[in-house]
PDB file of C-alpha atoms in Angstrom:
ATOM      1  CA  MET A 272     -44.336 -20.747 -32.910  1.00 48.00           C
ATOM      2  CA  PRO A 273     -42.309 -23.884 -34.437  1.00 58.00           C
ATOM      3  CA  LEU A 274     -44.980 -24.209 -37.510  1.00 55.00           C
ATOM      4  CA  TYR A 275     -44.860 -20.449 -37.880  1.00 54.00           C
ATOM      5  CA  PHE A 276     -42.953 -21.039 -41.262  1.00 57.00           C
ATOM      6  CA  LEU A 277     -45.729 -22.922 -42.916  1.00 63.00           C
ATOM      7  CA  VAL A 278     -47.852 -19.846 -43.000  1.00 59.00           C
ATOM      8  CA  ASP A 279     -45.282 -17.894 -44.992  1.00 62.00           C
ATOM      9  CA  PHE A 280     -45.252 -21.089 -47.418  1.00 69.00           C
ATOM     10  CA  THR A 281     -48.769 -21.013 -48.158  1.00 69.00           C
ATOM     11  CA  SER A 282     -48.961 -17.985 -48.692  1.00 64.00           C
ATOM     12  CA  TYR A 283     -46.127 -18.051 -51.099  1.00 69.00           C
ATOM     13  CA  PHE A 284     -47.231 -21.332 -52.656  1.00 74.00           C
ATOM     14  CA  TYR A 285     -50.875 -20.174 -53.226  1.00 67.00           C
ATOM     15  CA  LEU A 286     -49.335 -16.480 -54.425  1.00 68.00           C
ATOM     16  CA  ILE A 287     -47.319 -18.401 -57.270  1.00 74.00           C
ATOM     17  CA  ILE A 288     -50.087 -20.454 -58.432  1.00 73.00           C
ATOM     18  CA  SER A 289     -51.588 -18.019 -59.189  1.00 70.00           C
ATOM     19  CA  VAL A 290     -48.912 -16.006 -61.480  1.00 73.00           C
ATOM     20  CA  LEU A 291     -48.227 -19.139 -62.904  1.00 78.00           C
ATOM     21  CA  ARG A 292     -51.973 -19.584 -64.009  1.00 72.00           C
ATOM     22  CA  GLY A 293     -52.512 -16.077 -64.372  1.00 72.00           C
ATOM     23  CA  ILE A 294     -49.762 -16.322 -67.410  1.00 77.00           C
ATOM     24  CA  TYR A 295     -51.176 -19.875 -68.644  1.00 75.00           C
ATOM     25  CA  CYS A 296     -54.147 -18.288 -69.614  1.00 70.00           C
ATOM     26  CA  ALA A 297     -52.184 -15.055 -70.424  1.00 72.00           C
ATOM     27  CA  ILE A 298     -50.722 -16.757 -72.924  1.00 72.00           C
ATOM     28  CA  ILE A 299     -52.975 -19.346 -74.269  1.00 63.00           C
ATOM     29  CA  THR A 300     -56.528 -17.355 -74.145  1.00 62.00           C
ATOM     30  CA  PRO A 301     -56.858 -15.724 -78.017  1.00 55.00           C
ATOM     31  CA  ASN A 302     -59.743 -13.810 -77.177  1.00 59.00           C
ATOM     32  CA  LYS A 303     -57.950 -10.644 -76.785  1.00 63.00           C
ATOM     33  CA  LYS A 304     -60.158  -8.706 -73.690  1.00 62.00           C
ATOM     34  CA  GLU A 305     -59.790 -11.855 -71.977  1.00 66.00           C
ATOM     35  CA  LYS A 306     -55.871 -11.496 -72.447  1.00 71.00           C
ATOM     36  CA  ARG A 307     -56.359  -7.699 -71.093  1.00 71.00           C
ATOM     37  CA  ILE A 308     -58.695  -9.103 -67.713  1.00 70.00           C
ATOM     38  CA  TYR A 309     -55.059 -11.998 -66.992  1.00 72.00           C
ATOM     39  CA  ILE A 310     -53.064  -9.321 -67.436  1.00 75.00           C
ATOM     40  CA  LEU A 311     -54.907  -7.260 -64.930  1.00 71.00           C
ATOM     41  CA  MET A 312     -54.967 -10.107 -62.532  1.00 70.00           C
ATOM     42  CA  LEU A 313     -51.318 -10.442 -62.548  1.00 72.00           C
ATOM     43  CA  ILE A 314     -50.515  -7.017 -61.905  1.00 72.00           C
ATOM     44  CA  PHE A 315     -52.895  -7.334 -58.742  1.00 68.00           C
ATOM     45  CA  LEU A 316     -50.893 -10.897 -57.792  1.00 65.00           C
ATOM     46  CA  ALA A 317     -47.580  -8.788 -58.003  1.00 68.00           C
ATOM     47  CA  ILE A 318     -48.368  -6.327 -54.949  1.00 65.00           C
ATOM     48  CA  PRO A 319     -47.877  -8.809 -51.749  1.00 61.00           C
ATOM     49  CA  TYR A 320     -44.394  -8.352 -53.468  1.00 62.00           C
ATOM     50  CA  VAL A 321     -43.852  -4.589 -53.662  1.00 63.00           C
ATOM     51  CA  THR A 322     -45.877  -4.577 -49.994  1.00 59.00           C
ATOM     52  CA  LEU A 323     -42.250  -6.190 -48.941  1.00 60.00           C
ATOM     53  CA  PHE A 324     -39.722  -4.109 -49.913  1.00 61.00           C
ATOM     54  CA  SER A 325     -42.021  -1.582 -48.305  1.00 59.00           C
ATOM     55  CA  GLU A 326     -42.885  -0.185 -44.565  1.00 59.00           C
ATOM     56  CA  LEU A 327     -46.214  -0.846 -45.163  1.00 55.00           C
ATOM     57  CA  ASP A 328     -47.341  -4.054 -43.196  1.00 57.00           C
ATOM     58  CA  LEU A 329     -50.333  -4.932 -46.159  1.00 58.00           C
ATOM     59  CA  TRP A 330     -48.850  -8.766 -46.575  1.00 57.00           C
ATOM     60  CA  ASP A 331     -51.669 -10.515 -45.210  1.00 60.00           C
ATOM     61  CA  ALA A 332     -54.346  -8.650 -46.873  1.00 62.00           C
ATOM     62  CA  THR A 333     -52.347  -8.764 -50.604  1.00 61.00           C
ATOM     63  CA  THR A 334     -52.030 -12.262 -49.980  1.00 61.00           C
ATOM     64  CA  ALA A 335     -55.592 -12.535 -49.063  1.00 66.00           C
ATOM     65  CA  ILE A 336     -56.883 -10.700 -51.997  1.00 67.00           C
ATOM     66  CA  SER A 337     -53.854 -12.512 -54.217  1.00 64.00           C
ATOM     67  CA  ILE A 338     -55.922 -16.060 -53.000  1.00 65.00           C
ATOM     68  CA  LEU A 339     -59.169 -14.667 -53.974  1.00 70.00           C
ATOM     69  CA  ILE A 340     -58.128 -13.617 -58.107  1.00 66.00           C
ATOM     70  CA  PHE A 341     -56.959 -17.132 -58.427  1.00 64.00           C
ATOM     71  CA  TYR A 342     -59.952 -18.515 -57.124  1.00 67.00           C
ATOM     72  CA  LEU A 343     -61.638 -15.603 -59.298  1.00 68.00           C
ATOM     73  CA  ILE A 344     -59.784 -17.348 -62.249  1.00 63.00           C
ATOM     74  CA  ILE A 345     -60.963 -20.636 -61.675  1.00 63.00           C
ATOM     75  CA  GLN A 346     -64.334 -19.969 -61.207  1.00 63.00           C
ATOM     76  CA  HIS A 347     -64.662 -17.549 -64.520  1.00 62.00           C
ATOM     77  CA  GLU A 348     -62.913 -20.721 -66.313  1.00 59.00           C
ATOM     78  CA  ASN A 349     -65.380 -23.005 -65.173  1.00 61.00           C
ATOM     79  CA  ILE A 350     -68.205 -21.281 -65.772  1.00 62.00           C
ATOM     80  CA  SER A 351     -67.775 -19.133 -68.763  1.00 71.00           C
ATOM     81  CA  LYS A 352     -65.752 -22.230 -70.452  1.00 81.00           C
ATOM     82  CA  ASP A 353     -67.541 -25.664 -72.058  1.00 86.00           C
ATOM     83  CA  PRO A 354     -66.224 -28.419 -70.128  1.00 84.00           C
ATOM     84  CA  LEU A 355     -65.222 -30.737 -73.157  1.00 90.00           C
ATOM     85  CA  THR A 356     -63.693 -28.993 -75.156  1.00 92.00           C
ATOM     86  CA  ASN A 357     -62.543 -25.809 -73.581  1.00 86.00           C
ATOM     87  CA  LEU A 358     -64.378 -23.204 -75.918  1.00 90.00           C
ATOM     88  CA  ASN A 359     -66.737 -20.535 -74.290  1.00 88.00           C
ATOM     89  CA  ASP A 360     -70.919 -21.327 -74.057  1.00 86.00           C
ATOM     90  CA  ARG A 361     -73.405 -19.778 -75.611  1.00 86.00           C
ATOM     91  CA  THR A 362     -73.901 -17.212 -73.260  1.00 81.00           C
ATOM     92  CA  TYR A 363     -70.601 -16.056 -72.451  1.00 82.00           C
ATOM     93  CA  LEU A 364     -70.597 -16.494 -76.980  1.00 89.00           C
ATOM     94  CA  ASN A 365     -73.900 -13.909 -77.317  1.00 89.00           C
ATOM     95  CA  GLN A 366     -72.285 -11.777 -74.588  1.00 85.00           C
ATOM     96  CA  ASP A 367     -69.076 -10.988 -76.992  1.00 88.00           C
ATOM     97  CA  ILE A 368     -70.979 -10.582 -80.244  1.00 93.00           C
ATOM     98  CA  GLU A 369     -73.496  -8.218 -78.282  1.00 91.00           C
ATOM     99  CA  LYS A 370     -70.092  -6.376 -77.539  1.00 87.00           C
ATOM    100  CA  MET A 371     -68.658  -6.599 -80.600  1.00 91.00           C
ATOM    101  CA  LEU A 372     -72.201  -5.193 -82.207  1.00 93.00           C
ATOM    102  CA  ALA A 373     -72.102  -1.648 -79.881  1.00 90.00           C
ATOM    103  CA  SER A 374     -68.262  -1.275 -81.297  1.00 87.00           C
ATOM    104  CA  ASN A 375     -68.049   1.205 -83.460  1.00 89.00           C
ATOM    105  CA  LEU A 376     -66.485  -1.929 -85.660  1.00 88.00           C
ATOM    106  CA  ARG A 377     -69.331  -3.579 -85.982  1.00 91.00           C
ATOM    107  CA  LYS A 378     -69.304  -2.769 -89.607  1.00 94.00           C
ATOM    108  CA  ARG A 379     -66.548  -5.403 -90.356  1.00 95.00           C
ATOM    109  CA  THR A 380     -67.733  -8.384 -87.690  1.00 96.00           C
ATOM    110  CA  ALA A 381     -68.269 -11.460 -89.528  1.00 97.00           C
ATOM    111  CA  LEU A 382     -69.514 -14.563 -87.844  1.00 98.00           C
ATOM    112  CA  LEU A 383     -69.048 -18.536 -89.105  1.00 98.00           C
ATOM    113  CA  MET A 384     -71.375 -21.261 -88.001  1.00 98.00           C
ATOM    114  CA  ILE A 385     -69.555 -24.152 -88.166  1.00 97.00           C
ATOM    115  CA  ASP A 386     -71.582 -27.830 -88.061  1.00 96.00           C
ATOM    116  CA  GLY A 387     -69.746 -30.889 -88.570  1.00 93.00           C
ATOM    117  CA  ASP A 388     -70.393 -33.425 -91.692  1.00 92.00           C
ATOM    118  CA  HIS A 389     -72.655 -36.736 -90.399  1.00 89.00           C
ATOM    119  CA  PHE A 390     -71.273 -36.401 -87.091  1.00 92.00           C
ATOM    120  CA  LYS A 391     -73.811 -38.931 -85.628  1.00 91.00           C
ATOM    121  CA  GLN A 392     -72.683 -41.402 -88.192  1.00 93.00           C
ATOM    122  CA  ILE A 393     -69.333 -41.002 -86.185  1.00 93.00           C
ATOM    123  CA  ASN A 394     -70.894 -41.541 -82.513  1.00 92.00           C
ATOM    124  CA  ASP A 395     -72.963 -44.638 -84.298  1.00 91.00           C
ATOM    125  CA  ASN A 396     -70.435 -45.930 -86.147  1.00 92.00           C
ATOM    126  CA  TYR A 397     -67.241 -45.747 -83.204  1.00 91.00           C
ATOM    127  CA  GLY A 398     -69.692 -44.439 -80.360  1.00 93.00           C
ATOM    128  CA  HIS A 399     -69.823 -41.475 -78.437  1.00 92.00           C
ATOM    129  CA  LEU A 400     -66.161 -41.289 -76.832  1.00 93.00           C
ATOM    130  CA  GLU A 401     -65.065 -41.392 -80.991  1.00 93.00           C
ATOM    131  CA  GLY A 402     -67.336 -38.495 -81.476  1.00 94.00           C
ATOM    132  CA  ASP A 403     -65.996 -36.661 -78.613  1.00 95.00           C
ATOM    133  CA  LYS A 404     -62.589 -36.639 -79.414  1.00 94.00           C
ATOM    134  CA  SER A 405     -63.658 -35.694 -82.981  1.00 95.00           C
ATOM    135  CA  LEU A 406     -65.269 -33.079 -81.481  1.00 96.00           C
ATOM    136  CA  ILE A 407     -62.245 -31.896 -79.432  1.00 95.00           C
ATOM    137  CA  ARG A 408     -60.416 -32.016 -82.977  1.00 96.00           C
ATOM    138  CA  LEU A 409     -62.197 -29.413 -84.471  1.00 97.00           C
ATOM    139  CA  ALA A 410     -62.410 -26.842 -81.253  1.00 96.00           C
ATOM    140  CA  LYS A 411     -58.402 -27.485 -81.545  1.00 96.00           C
ATOM    141  CA  ALA A 412     -58.482 -26.210 -85.289  1.00 97.00           C
ATOM    142  CA  ILE A 413     -60.567 -23.619 -84.207  1.00 97.00           C
ATOM    143  CA  THR A 414     -58.227 -22.454 -81.164  1.00 94.00           C
ATOM    144  CA  GLU A 415     -55.289 -22.541 -84.051  1.00 94.00           C
ATOM    145  CA  GLY A 416     -57.256 -21.137 -86.657  1.00 95.00           C
ATOM    146  CA  THR A 417     -58.135 -17.976 -84.998  1.00 94.00           C
ATOM    147  CA  LYS A 418     -55.631 -17.334 -82.566  1.00 88.00           C
ATOM    148  CA  ASN A 419     -54.500 -14.121 -84.521  1.00 85.00           C
ATOM    149  CA  LEU A 420     -57.048 -12.632 -84.799  1.00 88.00           C
ATOM    150  CA  ARG A 421     -58.529  -9.147 -83.042  1.00 77.00           C
ATOM    151  CA  PHE A 422     -61.471  -9.210 -81.122  1.00 84.00           C
ATOM    152  CA  VAL A 423     -62.285 -12.890 -81.586  1.00 91.00           C
ATOM    153  CA  SER A 424     -64.984 -15.379 -79.423  1.00 91.00           C
ATOM    154  CA  THR A 425     -65.110 -18.695 -79.793  1.00 94.00           C
ATOM    155  CA  ALA A 426     -67.804 -21.656 -78.348  1.00 95.00           C
ATOM    156  CA  ARG A 427     -69.542 -24.294 -78.963  1.00 95.00           C
ATOM    157  CA  TYR A 428     -72.532 -23.404 -79.701  1.00 94.00           C
ATOM    158  CA  GLY A 429     -74.735 -26.959 -79.346  1.00 90.00           C
ATOM    159  CA  GLY A 430     -73.692 -30.480 -80.509  1.00 91.00           C
ATOM    160  CA  ASP A 431     -71.434 -30.533 -83.171  1.00 94.00           C
ATOM    161  CA  GLU A 432     -71.981 -26.754 -83.830  1.00 96.00           C
ATOM    162  CA  PHE A 433     -69.284 -23.580 -83.551  1.00 97.00           C
ATOM    163  CA  VAL A 434     -69.497 -20.595 -83.458  1.00 97.00           C
ATOM    164  CA  VAL A 435     -66.395 -17.707 -84.420  1.00 97.00           C
ATOM    165  CA  CYS A 436     -67.124 -14.261 -84.303  1.00 96.00           C
ATOM    166  CA  PHE A 437     -64.802 -11.337 -84.988  1.00 95.00           C
ATOM    167  CA  VAL A 438     -63.519  -7.993 -86.444  1.00 94.00           C
ATOM    168  CA  GLU A 439     -62.035  -9.039 -89.680  1.00 96.00           C
ATOM    169  CA  SER A 440     -58.261  -6.433 -90.257  1.00 93.00           C
ATOM    170  CA  TYR A 441     -59.114  -7.377 -94.485  1.00 93.00           C
ATOM    171  CA  ASP A 442     -61.763  -7.418 -96.730  1.00 93.00           C
ATOM    172  CA  ARG A 443     -62.839 -11.830 -96.923  1.00 94.00           C
ATOM    173  CA  GLU A 444     -60.615 -12.525 -93.990  1.00 97.00           C
ATOM    174  CA  ALA A 445     -63.555 -14.469 -92.767  1.00 97.00           C
ATOM    175  CA  GLU A 446     -63.562 -16.864 -95.807  1.00 97.00           C
ATOM    176  CA  VAL A 447     -59.585 -17.050 -95.444  1.00 97.00           C
ATOM    177  CA  VAL A 448     -60.460 -18.201 -91.541  1.00 97.00           C
ATOM    178  CA  ALA A 449     -62.879 -20.468 -92.347  1.00 97.00           C
ATOM    179  CA  SER A 450     -60.416 -22.486 -94.922  1.00 97.00           C
ATOM    180  CA  ARG A 451     -58.297 -22.057 -92.602  1.00 97.00           C
ATOM    181  CA  ILE A 452     -59.909 -24.065 -89.821  1.00 97.00           C
ATOM    182  CA  SER A 453     -60.825 -26.849 -92.908  1.00 96.00           C
ATOM    183  CA  SER A 454     -57.319 -27.142 -93.302  1.00 96.00           C
ATOM    184  CA  LYS A 455     -56.174 -27.625 -90.271  1.00 97.00           C
ATOM    185  CA  LEU A 456     -59.051 -30.048 -88.874  1.00 96.00           C
ATOM    186  CA  LYS A 457     -58.066 -32.392 -92.164  1.00 94.00           C
ATOM    187  CA  GLU A 458     -54.004 -32.360 -90.508  1.00 95.00           C
ATOM    188  CA  LEU A 459     -55.521 -33.356 -87.524  1.00 95.00           C
ATOM    189  CA  ASN A 460     -57.819 -35.568 -88.727  1.00 93.00           C
ATOM    190  CA  ILE A 461     -54.277 -37.116 -90.534  1.00 92.00           C
ATOM    191  CA  MET A 462     -52.628 -37.180 -86.716  1.00 92.00           C
ATOM    192  CA  SER A 463     -55.420 -38.856 -85.311  1.00 89.00           C
ATOM    193  CA  ASN A 464     -55.656 -42.208 -86.839  1.00 87.00           C
ATOM    194  CA  SER A 465     -58.898 -42.803 -86.258  1.00 83.00           C
ATOM    195  CA  GLY A 466     -60.264 -44.648 -89.062  1.00 83.00           C
ATOM    196  CA  TYR A 467     -62.289 -41.824 -90.849  1.00 87.00           C
ATOM    197  CA  GLU A 468     -62.586 -38.276 -92.063  1.00 88.00           C
ATOM    198  CA  PHE A 469     -64.664 -35.567 -89.930  1.00 93.00           C
ATOM    199  CA  ASN A 470     -65.068 -32.753 -91.958  1.00 93.00           C
ATOM    200  CA  VAL A 471     -66.961 -29.543 -91.702  1.00 95.00           C
ATOM    201  CA  SER A 472     -69.410 -27.045 -93.599  1.00 95.00           C
ATOM    202  CA  ILE A 473     -69.101 -23.209 -92.480  1.00 97.00           C
ATOM    203  CA  GLY A 474     -71.799 -20.854 -92.611  1.00 97.00           C
ATOM    204  CA  ILE A 475     -70.210 -16.773 -93.071  1.00 97.00           C
ATOM    205  CA  ALA A 476     -72.277 -14.223 -92.138  1.00 97.00           C
ATOM    206  CA  LYS A 477     -70.893 -10.026 -92.152  1.00 97.00           C
ATOM    207  CA  TYR A 478     -72.730  -7.061 -90.391  1.00 96.00           C
ATOM    208  CA  ASP A 479     -75.088  -5.670 -92.422  1.00 94.00           C
ATOM    209  CA  ASP A 480     -78.235  -3.315 -91.313  1.00 92.00           C
ATOM    210  CA  THR A 481     -80.712  -5.614 -90.468  1.00 94.00           C
ATOM    211  CA  ILE A 482     -78.818  -7.739 -87.850  1.00 96.00           C
ATOM    212  CA  LYS A 483     -79.358  -5.740 -84.738  1.00 94.00           C
ATOM    213  CA  ASN A 484     -78.504  -8.798 -81.991  1.00 95.00           C
ATOM    214  CA  ALA A 485     -76.074 -11.649 -81.657  1.00 94.00           C
ATOM    215  CA  LYS A 486     -79.450 -13.723 -82.068  1.00 95.00           C
ATOM    216  CA  ASP A 487     -79.669 -12.207 -85.722  1.00 97.00           C
ATOM    217  CA  PHE A 488     -76.093 -12.534 -86.383  1.00 97.00           C
ATOM    218  CA  ILE A 489     -76.559 -16.284 -85.307  1.00 97.00           C
ATOM    219  CA  LYS A 490     -79.578 -16.948 -87.623  1.00 96.00           C
ATOM    220  CA  ALA A 491     -78.296 -15.288 -91.051  1.00 97.00           C
ATOM    221  CA  ALA A 492     -75.044 -17.725 -90.536  1.00 97.00           C
ATOM    222  CA  ASP A 493     -77.410 -20.494 -89.733  1.00 96.00           C
ATOM    223  CA  ALA A 494     -78.938 -19.683 -93.336  1.00 96.00           C
ATOM    224  CA  LYS A 495     -75.750 -19.663 -95.313  1.00 96.00           C
ATOM    225  CA  LEU A 496     -74.581 -22.959 -93.267  1.00 95.00           C
ATOM    226  CA  TYR A 497     -77.989 -25.090 -94.498  1.00 92.00           C
ATOM    227  CA  ASP A 498     -77.957 -23.431 -98.160  1.00 91.00           C
ATOM    228  CA  ILE A 499     -74.265 -24.913 -98.170  1.00 90.00           C
ATOM    229  CA  LYS A 500     -75.293 -28.114 -96.981  1.00 84.00           C
ATOM    230  CA  ASN A 501     -78.925 -28.829 -99.132  1.00 84.00           C
ATOM    231  CA  SER A 502     -76.289 -26.923-102.494  1.00 80.00           C
ATOM    232  CA  ARG A 503     -74.381 -30.485-101.204  1.00 74.00           C
ATOM    233  CA  GLU A 504     -77.149 -32.903-100.798  1.00 68.00           C
ATOM    234  CA  ASN A 505     -78.890 -31.515-104.292  1.00 61.00           C
TER     235      ASN A 505
END
């Protein structure tokens, strides 16, 4: 058939796009659990190439699998990510927290509740599009401030509230991470030339025997956050 080459071309095209997408996701994600998932997907995507050098006629089947995996990668990102900030959503966050609390590392787990200071004033004075830009800057500060952590989950909890949950490698690492996020946000504020400064307050909670689930952990960090806000106002 004159157009038979299109079949092979389409197969190679999907395979190459899938591999590139998988590599990109594995590099940019700060979550080591997600990184392992993408690496496993890449291993499956390499199967069609392996079959080319064997006597097994599995090209069509393995290509179909690679296309399915590519589709699953896209769906995973669409379902579990906040569309504005590209951080995890609340459901995915709760699952991650529960897994950390169920692990033998739970005693070193810390949770940061991050809230924008006077965010409503940004929306009122500069418009909601500018408010969205400030949230994107905060999400970038969180991503860059947590990229070297292990077992980390970052999420937009709602509105201008964000959560970071991770396992500390040393004592008071949570305080260091909180400071790093705040400092990074200040750098991004300067680079944006927005005409205003968007700062955050951060409540820090660490695992203790009173924390039984994700809800308890978030509640504890939220209480710390509002203690900080109330002390500033007073």
